[in-house]
PDB file of C-alpha atoms in Angstrom:
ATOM      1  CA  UNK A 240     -42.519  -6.155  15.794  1.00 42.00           C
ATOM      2  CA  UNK A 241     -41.739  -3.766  18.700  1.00 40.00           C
ATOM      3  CA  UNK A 242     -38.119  -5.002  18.675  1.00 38.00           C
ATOM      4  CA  UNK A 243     -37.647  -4.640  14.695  1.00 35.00           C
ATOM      5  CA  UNK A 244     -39.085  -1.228  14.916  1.00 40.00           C
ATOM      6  CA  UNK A 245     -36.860  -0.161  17.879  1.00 39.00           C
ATOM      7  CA  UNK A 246     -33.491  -1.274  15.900  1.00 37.00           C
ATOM      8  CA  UNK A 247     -34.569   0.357  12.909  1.00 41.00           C
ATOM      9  CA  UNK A 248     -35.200   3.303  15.297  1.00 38.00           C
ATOM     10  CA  UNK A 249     -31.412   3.109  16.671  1.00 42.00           C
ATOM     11  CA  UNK A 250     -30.330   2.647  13.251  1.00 44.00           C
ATOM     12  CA  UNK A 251     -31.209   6.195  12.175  1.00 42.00           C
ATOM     13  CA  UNK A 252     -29.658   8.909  14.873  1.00 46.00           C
ATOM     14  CA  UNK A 253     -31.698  11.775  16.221  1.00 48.00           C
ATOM     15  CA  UNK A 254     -30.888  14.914  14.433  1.00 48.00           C
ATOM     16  CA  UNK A 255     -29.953  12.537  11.208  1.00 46.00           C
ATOM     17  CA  UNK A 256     -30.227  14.741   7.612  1.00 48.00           C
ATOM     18  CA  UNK A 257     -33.086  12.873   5.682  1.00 52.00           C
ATOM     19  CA  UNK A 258     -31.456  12.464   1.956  1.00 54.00           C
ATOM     20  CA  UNK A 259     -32.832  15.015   0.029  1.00 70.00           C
ATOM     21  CA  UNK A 260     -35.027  13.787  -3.237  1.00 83.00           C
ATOM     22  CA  UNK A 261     -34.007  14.516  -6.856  1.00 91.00           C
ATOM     23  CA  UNK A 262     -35.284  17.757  -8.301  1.00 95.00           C
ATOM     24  CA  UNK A 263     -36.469  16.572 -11.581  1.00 97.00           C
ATOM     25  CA  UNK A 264     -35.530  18.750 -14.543  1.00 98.00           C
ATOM     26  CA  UNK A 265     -36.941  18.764 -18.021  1.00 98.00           C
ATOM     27  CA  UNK A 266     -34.580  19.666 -20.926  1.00 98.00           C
ATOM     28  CA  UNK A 267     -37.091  20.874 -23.420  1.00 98.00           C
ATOM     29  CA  UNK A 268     -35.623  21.506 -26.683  1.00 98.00           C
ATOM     30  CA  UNK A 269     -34.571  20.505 -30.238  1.00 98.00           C
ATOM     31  CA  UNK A 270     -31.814  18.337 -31.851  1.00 98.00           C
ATOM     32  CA  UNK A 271     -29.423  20.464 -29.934  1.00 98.00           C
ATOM     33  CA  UNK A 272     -30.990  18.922 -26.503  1.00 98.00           C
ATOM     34  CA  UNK A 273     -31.993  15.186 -28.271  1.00 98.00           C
ATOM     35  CA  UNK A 274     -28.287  14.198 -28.873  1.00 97.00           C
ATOM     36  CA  UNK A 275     -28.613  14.183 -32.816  1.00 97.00           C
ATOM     37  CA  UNK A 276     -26.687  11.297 -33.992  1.00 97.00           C
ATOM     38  CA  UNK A 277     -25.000  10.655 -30.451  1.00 98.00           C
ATOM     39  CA  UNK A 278     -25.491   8.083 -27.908  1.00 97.00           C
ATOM     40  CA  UNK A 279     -27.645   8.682 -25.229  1.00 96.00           C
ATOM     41  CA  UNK A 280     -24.905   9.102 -22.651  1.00 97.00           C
ATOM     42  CA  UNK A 281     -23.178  11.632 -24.851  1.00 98.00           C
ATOM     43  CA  UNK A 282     -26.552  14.070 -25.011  1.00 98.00           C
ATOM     44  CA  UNK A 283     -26.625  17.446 -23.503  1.00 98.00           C
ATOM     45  CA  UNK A 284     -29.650  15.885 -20.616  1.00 98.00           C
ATOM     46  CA  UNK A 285     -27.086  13.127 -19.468  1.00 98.00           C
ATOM     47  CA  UNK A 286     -23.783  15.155 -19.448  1.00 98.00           C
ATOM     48  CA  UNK A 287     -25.299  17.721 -17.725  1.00 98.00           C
ATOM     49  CA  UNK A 288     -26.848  15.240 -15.037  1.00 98.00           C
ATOM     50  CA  UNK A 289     -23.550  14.059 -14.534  1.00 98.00           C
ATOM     51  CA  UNK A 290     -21.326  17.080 -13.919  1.00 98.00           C
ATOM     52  CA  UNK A 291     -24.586  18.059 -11.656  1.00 98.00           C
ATOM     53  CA  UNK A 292     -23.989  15.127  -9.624  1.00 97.00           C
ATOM     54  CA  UNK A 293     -20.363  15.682  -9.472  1.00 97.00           C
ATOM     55  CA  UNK A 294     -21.225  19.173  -7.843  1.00 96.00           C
ATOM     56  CA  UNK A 295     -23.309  17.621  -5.114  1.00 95.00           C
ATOM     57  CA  UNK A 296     -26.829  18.573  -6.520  1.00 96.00           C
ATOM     58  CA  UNK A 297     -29.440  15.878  -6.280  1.00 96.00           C
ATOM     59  CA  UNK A 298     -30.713  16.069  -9.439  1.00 97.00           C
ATOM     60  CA  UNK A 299     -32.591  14.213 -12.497  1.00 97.00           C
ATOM     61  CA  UNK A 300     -32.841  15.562 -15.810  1.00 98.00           C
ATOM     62  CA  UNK A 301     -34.672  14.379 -18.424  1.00 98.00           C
ATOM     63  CA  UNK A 302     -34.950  14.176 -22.403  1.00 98.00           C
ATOM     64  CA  UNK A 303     -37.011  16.042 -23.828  1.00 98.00           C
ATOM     65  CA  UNK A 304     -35.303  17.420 -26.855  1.00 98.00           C
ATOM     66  CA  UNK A 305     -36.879  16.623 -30.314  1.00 98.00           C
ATOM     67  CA  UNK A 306     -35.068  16.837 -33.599  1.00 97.00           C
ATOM     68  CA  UNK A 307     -36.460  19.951 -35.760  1.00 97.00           C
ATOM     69  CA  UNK A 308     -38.432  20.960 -33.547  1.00 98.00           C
ATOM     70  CA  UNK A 309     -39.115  24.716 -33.736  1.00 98.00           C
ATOM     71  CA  UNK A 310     -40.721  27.240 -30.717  1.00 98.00           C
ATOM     72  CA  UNK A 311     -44.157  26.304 -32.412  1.00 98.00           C
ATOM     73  CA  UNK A 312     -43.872  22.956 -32.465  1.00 98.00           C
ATOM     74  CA  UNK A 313     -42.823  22.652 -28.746  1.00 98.00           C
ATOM     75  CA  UNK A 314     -45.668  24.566 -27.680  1.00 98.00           C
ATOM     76  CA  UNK A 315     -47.591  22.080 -29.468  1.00 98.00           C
ATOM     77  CA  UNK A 316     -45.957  19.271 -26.981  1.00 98.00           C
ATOM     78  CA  UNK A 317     -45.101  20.735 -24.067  1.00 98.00           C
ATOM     79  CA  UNK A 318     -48.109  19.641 -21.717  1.00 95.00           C
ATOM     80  CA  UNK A 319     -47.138  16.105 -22.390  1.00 96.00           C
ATOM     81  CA  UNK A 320     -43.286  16.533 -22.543  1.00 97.00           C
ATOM     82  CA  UNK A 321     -43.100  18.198 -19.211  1.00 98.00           C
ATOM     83  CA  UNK A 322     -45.299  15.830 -16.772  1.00 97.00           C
ATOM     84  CA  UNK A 323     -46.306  16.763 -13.847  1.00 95.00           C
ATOM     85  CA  UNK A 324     -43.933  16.919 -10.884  1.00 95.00           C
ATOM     86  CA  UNK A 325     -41.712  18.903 -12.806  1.00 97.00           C
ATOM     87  CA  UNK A 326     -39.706  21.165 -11.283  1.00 97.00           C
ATOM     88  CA  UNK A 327     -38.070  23.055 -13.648  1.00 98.00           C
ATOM     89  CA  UNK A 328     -37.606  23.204 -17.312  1.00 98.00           C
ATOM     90  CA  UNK A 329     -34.610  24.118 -19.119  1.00 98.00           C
ATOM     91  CA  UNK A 330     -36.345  25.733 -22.597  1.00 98.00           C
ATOM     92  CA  UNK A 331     -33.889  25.603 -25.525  1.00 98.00           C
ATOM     93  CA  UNK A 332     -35.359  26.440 -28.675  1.00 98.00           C
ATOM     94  CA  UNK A 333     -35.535  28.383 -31.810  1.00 98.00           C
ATOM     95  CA  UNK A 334     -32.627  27.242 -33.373  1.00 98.00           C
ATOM     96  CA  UNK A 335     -34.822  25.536 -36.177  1.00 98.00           C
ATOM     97  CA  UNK A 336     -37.261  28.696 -36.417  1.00 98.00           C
ATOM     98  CA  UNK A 337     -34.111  30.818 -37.095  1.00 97.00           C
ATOM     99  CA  UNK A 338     -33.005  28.378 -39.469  1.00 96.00           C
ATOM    100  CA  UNK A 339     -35.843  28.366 -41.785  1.00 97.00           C
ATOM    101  CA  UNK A 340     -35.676  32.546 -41.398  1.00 97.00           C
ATOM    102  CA  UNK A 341     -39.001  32.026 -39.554  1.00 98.00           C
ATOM    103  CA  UNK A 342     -40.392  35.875 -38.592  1.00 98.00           C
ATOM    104  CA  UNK A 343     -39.085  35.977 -34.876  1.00 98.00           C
ATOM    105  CA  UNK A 344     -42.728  37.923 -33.601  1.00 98.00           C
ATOM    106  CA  UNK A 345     -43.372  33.849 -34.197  1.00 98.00           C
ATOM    107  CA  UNK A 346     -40.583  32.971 -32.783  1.00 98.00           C
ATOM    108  CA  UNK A 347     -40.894  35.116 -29.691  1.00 98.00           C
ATOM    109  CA  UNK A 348     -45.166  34.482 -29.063  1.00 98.00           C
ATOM    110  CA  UNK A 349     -44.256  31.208 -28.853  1.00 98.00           C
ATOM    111  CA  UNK A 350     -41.421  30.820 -26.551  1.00 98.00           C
ATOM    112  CA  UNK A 351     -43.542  33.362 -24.222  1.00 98.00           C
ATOM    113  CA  UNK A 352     -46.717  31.093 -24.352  1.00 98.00           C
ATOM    114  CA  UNK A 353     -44.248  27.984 -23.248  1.00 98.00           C
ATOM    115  CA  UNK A 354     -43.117  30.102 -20.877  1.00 98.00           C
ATOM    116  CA  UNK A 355     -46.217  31.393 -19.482  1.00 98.00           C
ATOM    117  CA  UNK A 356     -48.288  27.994 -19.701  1.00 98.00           C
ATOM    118  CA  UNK A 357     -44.786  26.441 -17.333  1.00 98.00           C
ATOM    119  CA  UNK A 358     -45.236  29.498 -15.060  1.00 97.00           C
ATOM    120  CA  UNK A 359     -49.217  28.777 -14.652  1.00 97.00           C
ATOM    121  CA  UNK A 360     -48.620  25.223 -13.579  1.00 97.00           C
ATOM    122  CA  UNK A 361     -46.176  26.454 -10.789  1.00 97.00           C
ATOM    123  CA  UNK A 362     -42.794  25.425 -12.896  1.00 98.00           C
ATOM    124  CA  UNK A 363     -39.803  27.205 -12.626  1.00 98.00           C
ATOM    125  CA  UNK A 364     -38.092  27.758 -16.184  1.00 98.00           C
ATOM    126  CA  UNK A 365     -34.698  28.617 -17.082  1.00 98.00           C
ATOM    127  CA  UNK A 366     -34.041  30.182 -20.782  1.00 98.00           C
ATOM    128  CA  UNK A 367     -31.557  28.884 -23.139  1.00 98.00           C
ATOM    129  CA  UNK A 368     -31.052  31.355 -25.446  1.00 98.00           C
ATOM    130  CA  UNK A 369     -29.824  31.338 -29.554  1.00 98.00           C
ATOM    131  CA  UNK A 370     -28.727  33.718 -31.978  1.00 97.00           C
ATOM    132  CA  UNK A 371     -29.160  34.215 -35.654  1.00 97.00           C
ATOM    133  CA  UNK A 372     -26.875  34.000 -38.355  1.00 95.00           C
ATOM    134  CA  UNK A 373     -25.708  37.049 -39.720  1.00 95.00           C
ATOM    135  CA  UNK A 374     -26.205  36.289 -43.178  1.00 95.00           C
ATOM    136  CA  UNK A 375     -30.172  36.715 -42.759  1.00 97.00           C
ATOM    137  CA  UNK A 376     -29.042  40.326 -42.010  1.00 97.00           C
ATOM    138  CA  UNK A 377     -28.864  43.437 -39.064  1.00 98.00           C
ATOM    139  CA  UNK A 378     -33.045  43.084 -39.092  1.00 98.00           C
ATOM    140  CA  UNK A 379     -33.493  40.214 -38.622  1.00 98.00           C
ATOM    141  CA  UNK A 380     -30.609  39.384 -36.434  1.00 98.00           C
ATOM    142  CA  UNK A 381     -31.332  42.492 -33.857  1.00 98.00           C
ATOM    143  CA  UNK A 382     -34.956  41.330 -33.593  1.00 98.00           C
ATOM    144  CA  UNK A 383     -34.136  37.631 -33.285  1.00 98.00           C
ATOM    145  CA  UNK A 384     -31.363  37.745 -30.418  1.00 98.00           C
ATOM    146  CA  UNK A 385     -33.804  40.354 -28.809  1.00 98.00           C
ATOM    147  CA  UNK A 386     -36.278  37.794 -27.857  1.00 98.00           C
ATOM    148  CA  UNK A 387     -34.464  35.675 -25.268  1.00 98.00           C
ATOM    149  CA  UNK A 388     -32.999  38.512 -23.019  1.00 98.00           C
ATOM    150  CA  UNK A 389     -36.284  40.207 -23.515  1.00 98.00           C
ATOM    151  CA  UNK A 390     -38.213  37.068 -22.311  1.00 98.00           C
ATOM    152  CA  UNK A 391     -35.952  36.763 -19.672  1.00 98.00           C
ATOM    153  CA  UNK A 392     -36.312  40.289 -18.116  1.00 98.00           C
ATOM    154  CA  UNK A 393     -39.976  39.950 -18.744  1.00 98.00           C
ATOM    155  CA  UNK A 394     -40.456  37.069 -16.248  1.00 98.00           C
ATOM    156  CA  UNK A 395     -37.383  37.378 -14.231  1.00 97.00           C
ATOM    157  CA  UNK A 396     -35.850  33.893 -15.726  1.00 98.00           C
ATOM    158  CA  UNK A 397     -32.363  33.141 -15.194  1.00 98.00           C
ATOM    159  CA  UNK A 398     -30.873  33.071 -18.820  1.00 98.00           C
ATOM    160  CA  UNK A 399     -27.737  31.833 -20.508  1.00 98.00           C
ATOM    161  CA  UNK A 400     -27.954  34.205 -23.633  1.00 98.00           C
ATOM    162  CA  UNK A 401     -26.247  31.530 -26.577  1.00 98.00           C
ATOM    163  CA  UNK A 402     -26.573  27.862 -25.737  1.00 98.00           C
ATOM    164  CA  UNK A 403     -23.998  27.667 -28.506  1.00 98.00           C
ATOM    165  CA  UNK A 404     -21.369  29.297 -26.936  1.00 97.00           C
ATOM    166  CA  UNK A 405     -17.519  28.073 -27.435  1.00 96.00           C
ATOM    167  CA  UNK A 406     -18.574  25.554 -30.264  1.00 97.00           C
ATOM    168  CA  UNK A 407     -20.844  27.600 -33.006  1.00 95.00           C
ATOM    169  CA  UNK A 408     -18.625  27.631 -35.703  1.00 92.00           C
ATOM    170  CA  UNK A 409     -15.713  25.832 -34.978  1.00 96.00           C
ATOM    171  CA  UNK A 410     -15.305  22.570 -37.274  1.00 95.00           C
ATOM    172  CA  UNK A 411     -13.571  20.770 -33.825  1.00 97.00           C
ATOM    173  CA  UNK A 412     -16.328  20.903 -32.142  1.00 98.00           C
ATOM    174  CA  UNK A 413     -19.452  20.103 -34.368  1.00 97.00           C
ATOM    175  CA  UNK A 414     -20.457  17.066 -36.803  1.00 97.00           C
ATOM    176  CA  UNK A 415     -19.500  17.362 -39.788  1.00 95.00           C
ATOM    177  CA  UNK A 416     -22.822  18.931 -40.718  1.00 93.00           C
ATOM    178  CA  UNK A 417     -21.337  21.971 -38.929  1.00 92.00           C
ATOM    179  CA  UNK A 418     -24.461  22.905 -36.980  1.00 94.00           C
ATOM    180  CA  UNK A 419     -24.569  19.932 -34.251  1.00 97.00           C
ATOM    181  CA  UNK A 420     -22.340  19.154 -31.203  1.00 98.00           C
ATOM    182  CA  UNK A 421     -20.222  16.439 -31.023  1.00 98.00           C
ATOM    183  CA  UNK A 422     -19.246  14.960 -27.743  1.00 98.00           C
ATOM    184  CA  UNK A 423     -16.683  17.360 -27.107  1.00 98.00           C
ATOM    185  CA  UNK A 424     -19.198  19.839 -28.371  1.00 98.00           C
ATOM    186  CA  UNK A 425     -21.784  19.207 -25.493  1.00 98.00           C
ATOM    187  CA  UNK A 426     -19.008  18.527 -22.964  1.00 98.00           C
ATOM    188  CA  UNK A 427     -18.229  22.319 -24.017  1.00 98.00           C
ATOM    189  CA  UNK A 428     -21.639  23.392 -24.070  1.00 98.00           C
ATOM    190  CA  UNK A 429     -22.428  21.741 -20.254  1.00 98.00           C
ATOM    191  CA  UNK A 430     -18.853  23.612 -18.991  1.00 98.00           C
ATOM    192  CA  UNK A 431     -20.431  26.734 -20.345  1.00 98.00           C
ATOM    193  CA  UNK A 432     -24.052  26.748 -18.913  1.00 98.00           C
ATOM    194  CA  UNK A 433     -23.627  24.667 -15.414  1.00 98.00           C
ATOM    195  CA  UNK A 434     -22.935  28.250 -13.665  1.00 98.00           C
ATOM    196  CA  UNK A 435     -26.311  29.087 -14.819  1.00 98.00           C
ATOM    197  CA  UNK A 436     -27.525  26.009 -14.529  1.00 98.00           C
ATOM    198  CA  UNK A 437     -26.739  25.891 -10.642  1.00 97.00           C
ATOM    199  CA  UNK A 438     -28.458  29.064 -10.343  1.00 97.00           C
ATOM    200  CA  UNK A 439     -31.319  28.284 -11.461  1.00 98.00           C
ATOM    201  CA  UNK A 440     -30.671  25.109  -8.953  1.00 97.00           C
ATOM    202  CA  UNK A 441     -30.300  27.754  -6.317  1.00 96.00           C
ATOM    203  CA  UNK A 442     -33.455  29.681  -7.084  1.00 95.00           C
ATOM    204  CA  UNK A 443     -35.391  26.284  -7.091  1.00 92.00           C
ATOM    205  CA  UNK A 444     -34.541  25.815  -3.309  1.00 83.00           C
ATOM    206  CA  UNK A 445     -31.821  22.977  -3.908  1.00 64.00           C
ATOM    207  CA  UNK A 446     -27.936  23.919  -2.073  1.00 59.00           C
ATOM    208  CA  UNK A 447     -25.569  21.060  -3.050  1.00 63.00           C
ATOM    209  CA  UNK A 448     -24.692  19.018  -0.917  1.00 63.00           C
TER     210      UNK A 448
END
């Protein structure tokens, strides 16, 4: 036994770097986190794992986007979608609450209670934000896009202000229902928000490697 334990002793060199453990990140959102009609590997949690790993960052991120889901509903879920252990949540939703022209002071008491419950358990969140369609008019649009940067200067969150960036609109990148990504869509969406992304990374306590 002495002998086993003083190989495995010479085996691992004085001063060696112990191999850091995953962070493990929740992204807690809608259909626009779920994958809606894609494969698992093509969904926003799994692409974004992937070009995270390509950076060097030790990371894990997990699924926990449900289709047509609104803010209300994920407050509803979010002490079982985001166990324990957690250490950090990507929040991306309202898409669906804007959607249904839901009153954003809904909207917006919502996202802030998911974000202050996350806070109170010690969990770093990062804020994906949306923006409304013009067609529900300047009202409604001004105090819709208000909430995310609002929420975000409130509790100092790192925020990417339109999770739909580079794709909203644009036939090439969307099903044909013109409101979800494709593959090329999230691939799009995960080039756009990985700055941010490793920021928030950064603010955790987690250099890549």
């Amino acid at each position: 036994m002495v002998l086993f334990a003083a190989l495995g002793l010479a085996g691992s060199p004085v001063g060696a770097t112990p191999v850091a453990r995953p962070l493990n990140i929740v992204a807690f959102g809608d259909s626009l986190t779920a994958g809606y009609r894609l494969p698992a590997s093509a969904a926003f949690p799994t692409v974004l794992e992937r070009e995270l790993k390509a950076r060097g960052r030790v990371v894990s991120v997990a699924n926990a986007g449900v289709s047509g889901d609104t803010s209300t509903g994920g407050l509803d879920r979010l002490d079982w979608s985001v166990p324990d252990g957690t250490d950090g949540v990507i929040v991306e939703l309202g898409a669906n609450d804007m959607l249904r022209g839901t009153d954003p002071a809904v909207t917006r008491k919502a996202l802030d209670a998911i974000v202050s419950r996350l806070k109170a358990r010690g969990i770093p969140v990062m804020l994906a934000g949306m923006r409304a369609s013009a067609n529900l008019g300047p009202d409604y649009v001004a105090r819709f896009d208000a909430i995310y940067p609002d929420l975000a200067k409130s509790y100092g969150l790192v925020l990417y202000p339109f999770f739909l960036a580079g794709i909203a609109g644009d036939r090439s990148y969307n099903l044909e229902d013109g409101l979800h990504p494709n593959p090329k869509g999230v691939e799009t969406i995960v080039a756009g928000i990985l700055p941010s992304v490793e920021s928030f990374l950064d603010r955790i306590g987690q250099a890549p490697r």
